[in-house]
Amino acid sequence: MTIAALSQIADPAACPRLVLKVGSALLVERGGTLRRDWLKALAGEIAEARVRGQQVVVVSSGAIALGAARLGLTAGGRANLADAQAAAAVGQIELAGAWAELLGQQGLVAAQLLLTLDDLEDRRRYLNASSTLARLLDQGAVPVVNENDSVATAEIRFGDNDRLAARAAQAAGADAVVLLSDVDGLFDRDPKDPAAELVREVGGIDESVRAMAGASSGSGMGSGGMVSKLQAAEIAGRAGIALAIVNGTHDRPLATAIAVDRGTVFLPQRRDGGRKAWLGGRIAPAGVLTVDAGCADALTGGSSLLAAGLVAVDGEFARGDLVTIHSSKGDRLAQGLVEYTSAECRAIAGRKAAEQSALLGYSPRAAVVHRDHMVLL
Ligand code: GLU
């Protein structure tokens, strides 16, 4: 069953497994103290979801904001990477402690998972995380996930927990993700504009939807904002997972959003299978392959990427690395695992199969990116 409306997110038949993402601005006061009463009410709402038969995974930010206050760091601990890493190390203890205590009061067992982007980009580690999540949920625990900010380096970070939530939802085999925000959802223009209207339902994410997200601003406390929420919706949507943005500033935010029917729900447009969903959700490509118009059409029709259609190769990568495939206009068409190194790709770009052996020094492979290892975006 696929989710077709906001209200179904609280329905265990339509949504047996739910990911709930809680941002820093909701969890932590500006001065750096935890909003305990609010969190206590949210733990109550999670317990209600469990009683009606839903399994819940929490993705919780707040470590950097909490730790920055403890360490007396400026800019909420986000002035530089070293500050953020130190703040996260301190704040994560308090954050995990609060979740364990408040879920415990509801009779629930909290479990902590700290993940880096690399943990989910690597297939084997992704599967490990996936089976840990499944085991925890089967045992009735509530996994509380955050990025392992203390060890993640600048180049390979999620940076925001929106995309982490979408990736965790894939790994957990969830049906929906709810991003608790400090606004009601996606607005059709800058929410400060009095004429701005809430967009209740988004089918496909196109340029007009992206333009709306660009106009919305964030709280300045987390790092998310609407743009990263849209990226999260795209990752989830390709895997058949619905994603909703609702206002988390109310007590019992999910129940409230459903009762007043206010929020934005992104309805999934397709359901890629496990491995393709993982591939389509990867967010750290090592390079870009640009293809001509004929090749772009062939890819859209389900073909593999052949060297003859390749017009440019950017980045340095090894065989098996993730690459993004662009049209000559720069549109992102697909991503997949490349069969050649970047040097080999450059050597055979634009060349027919018959010419490739001499250039490579061995018989060419069937494709530069095989369709079995490619996902259209
Ligand atoms: N993982 C970060 C934290 O716990 C926050 C990431 C975000 O801003 O979404 O503080």
XYZ file of C-alpha atoms in Angstrom, residues 33-191:
159
model
C 19.179 24.180 26.902
C 17.149 21.148 25.984
C 13.385 21.693 25.520
C 12.559 18.860 27.877
C 8.799 19.287 28.157
C 8.390 19.364 24.406
C 10.582 16.290 24.031
C 8.632 14.530 26.764
C 5.390 15.143 24.855
C 6.998 13.873 21.663
C 8.128 10.692 23.427
C 4.471 10.296 24.411
C 3.416 10.630 20.810
C 5.973 8.002 19.758
C 4.562 5.668 22.423
C 1.051 6.199 20.991
C 2.308 5.331 17.518
C 3.786 2.136 18.929
C 0.504 1.238 20.629
C -1.436 1.614 17.386
C 1.061 -0.705 15.701
C 3.649 1.542 14.084
C 7.404 1.083 14.415
C 9.281 4.353 14.779
C 12.861 5.352 13.981
C 13.907 8.765 15.292
C 16.529 10.888 13.536
C 17.550 13.504 16.062
C 19.742 16.567 15.663
C 20.675 18.783 18.558
C 24.103 17.480 19.517
C 26.023 20.456 18.149
C 23.609 23.014 19.618
C 23.666 21.384 23.071
C 27.417 20.824 23.127
C 28.220 24.354 21.940
C 26.463 25.809 24.970
C 28.322 23.471 27.336
C 31.687 24.341 25.816
C 30.927 28.065 25.480
C 31.514 28.048 21.718
C 30.369 30.913 19.506
C 27.999 30.666 16.518
C 26.174 27.720 18.086
C 29.264 25.579 17.555
C 29.115 26.008 13.799
C 31.921 28.555 13.306
C 34.221 25.846 11.919
C 34.481 22.066 11.606
C 36.669 21.601 14.694
C 34.119 23.449 16.853
C 31.220 21.444 15.420
C 33.041 18.167 16.032
C 33.924 19.055 19.605
C 30.408 20.357 20.304
C 28.833 17.205 18.880
C 31.019 14.982 21.047
C 29.794 16.750 24.181
C 26.190 17.293 23.115
C 25.536 13.782 21.825
C 25.870 12.329 25.341
C 23.225 14.681 26.690
C 20.996 14.162 23.654
C 21.111 10.373 23.800
C 20.613 10.483 27.575
C 17.499 12.603 27.212
C 15.987 10.309 24.578
C 16.780 7.199 26.639
C 15.234 8.709 29.750
C 12.099 10.159 28.156
C 11.360 7.143 25.943
C 12.090 5.005 29.013
C 9.355 6.820 30.935
C 6.988 5.592 28.209
C 8.212 2.025 28.634
C 10.264 2.178 25.446
C 13.899 1.195 24.945
C 16.029 3.737 23.059
C 18.945 2.614 20.870
C 21.638 4.955 19.572
C 23.019 4.748 16.022
C 25.646 7.265 14.936
C 26.210 7.106 11.191
C 28.491 8.884 8.769
C 27.622 9.503 5.136
C 30.213 6.890 4.188
C 28.449 4.263 6.302
C 25.444 4.531 4.000
C 27.338 5.118 0.710
C 29.224 1.845 1.066
C 26.933 -1.059 0.163
C 28.239 -3.486 2.779
C 28.096 -0.971 5.620
C 24.652 0.166 4.454
C 23.414 -3.417 4.692
C 24.923 -3.703 8.172
C 23.096 -0.578 9.312
C 19.947 -1.895 7.687
C 20.039 -5.217 9.532
C 20.816 -3.513 12.846
C 17.792 -1.243 12.394
C 15.583 -4.223 11.506
C 16.736 -6.194 14.546
C 16.188 -3.263 16.905
C 12.695 -2.611 15.549
C 11.785 -6.292 15.761
C 12.840 -6.244 19.411
C 10.590 -3.264 20.053
C 13.366 -0.683 20.528
C 13.258 2.873 19.157
C 16.455 3.587 17.193
C 17.637 7.183 17.653
C 19.924 8.071 14.749
C 22.243 11.039 14.305
C 25.188 11.821 12.091
C 28.476 10.923 13.732
C 29.525 14.570 13.559
C 32.643 14.129 15.709
C 34.377 12.024 13.066
C 32.687 13.085 9.828
C 35.011 15.293 7.780
C 33.996 18.403 5.853
C 33.933 16.776 2.414
C 32.007 13.681 3.393
C 29.187 14.815 5.629
C 25.461 14.840 5.327
C 25.673 18.116 7.227
C 21.927 18.188 7.617
C 19.783 15.457 9.085
C 17.086 15.761 6.394
C 18.969 13.656 3.870
C 20.238 11.385 6.640
C 16.581 10.783 7.570
C 15.725 9.827 3.978
C 18.711 7.481 3.776
C 17.910 5.968 7.175
C 14.339 5.426 5.950
C 15.654 3.468 2.968
C 17.916 1.433 5.233
C 15.054 0.769 7.639
C 12.591 -0.125 4.864
C 10.269 2.614 6.162
C 7.041 3.710 4.488
C 7.211 7.385 5.388
C 9.481 10.076 6.775
C 8.141 12.991 8.791
C 10.410 16.019 9.027
C 9.396 18.138 12.004
C 10.104 21.711 11.028
C 9.595 25.169 12.510
C 7.181 26.022 9.685
C 3.987 24.330 8.475
C 5.595 22.917 5.335
C 6.602 24.091 1.874
C 5.155 27.447 0.826
C 4.696 28.554 -2.760
C 6.861 31.625 -2.087
C 8.819 33.157 0.805
C 6.694 32.269 3.871
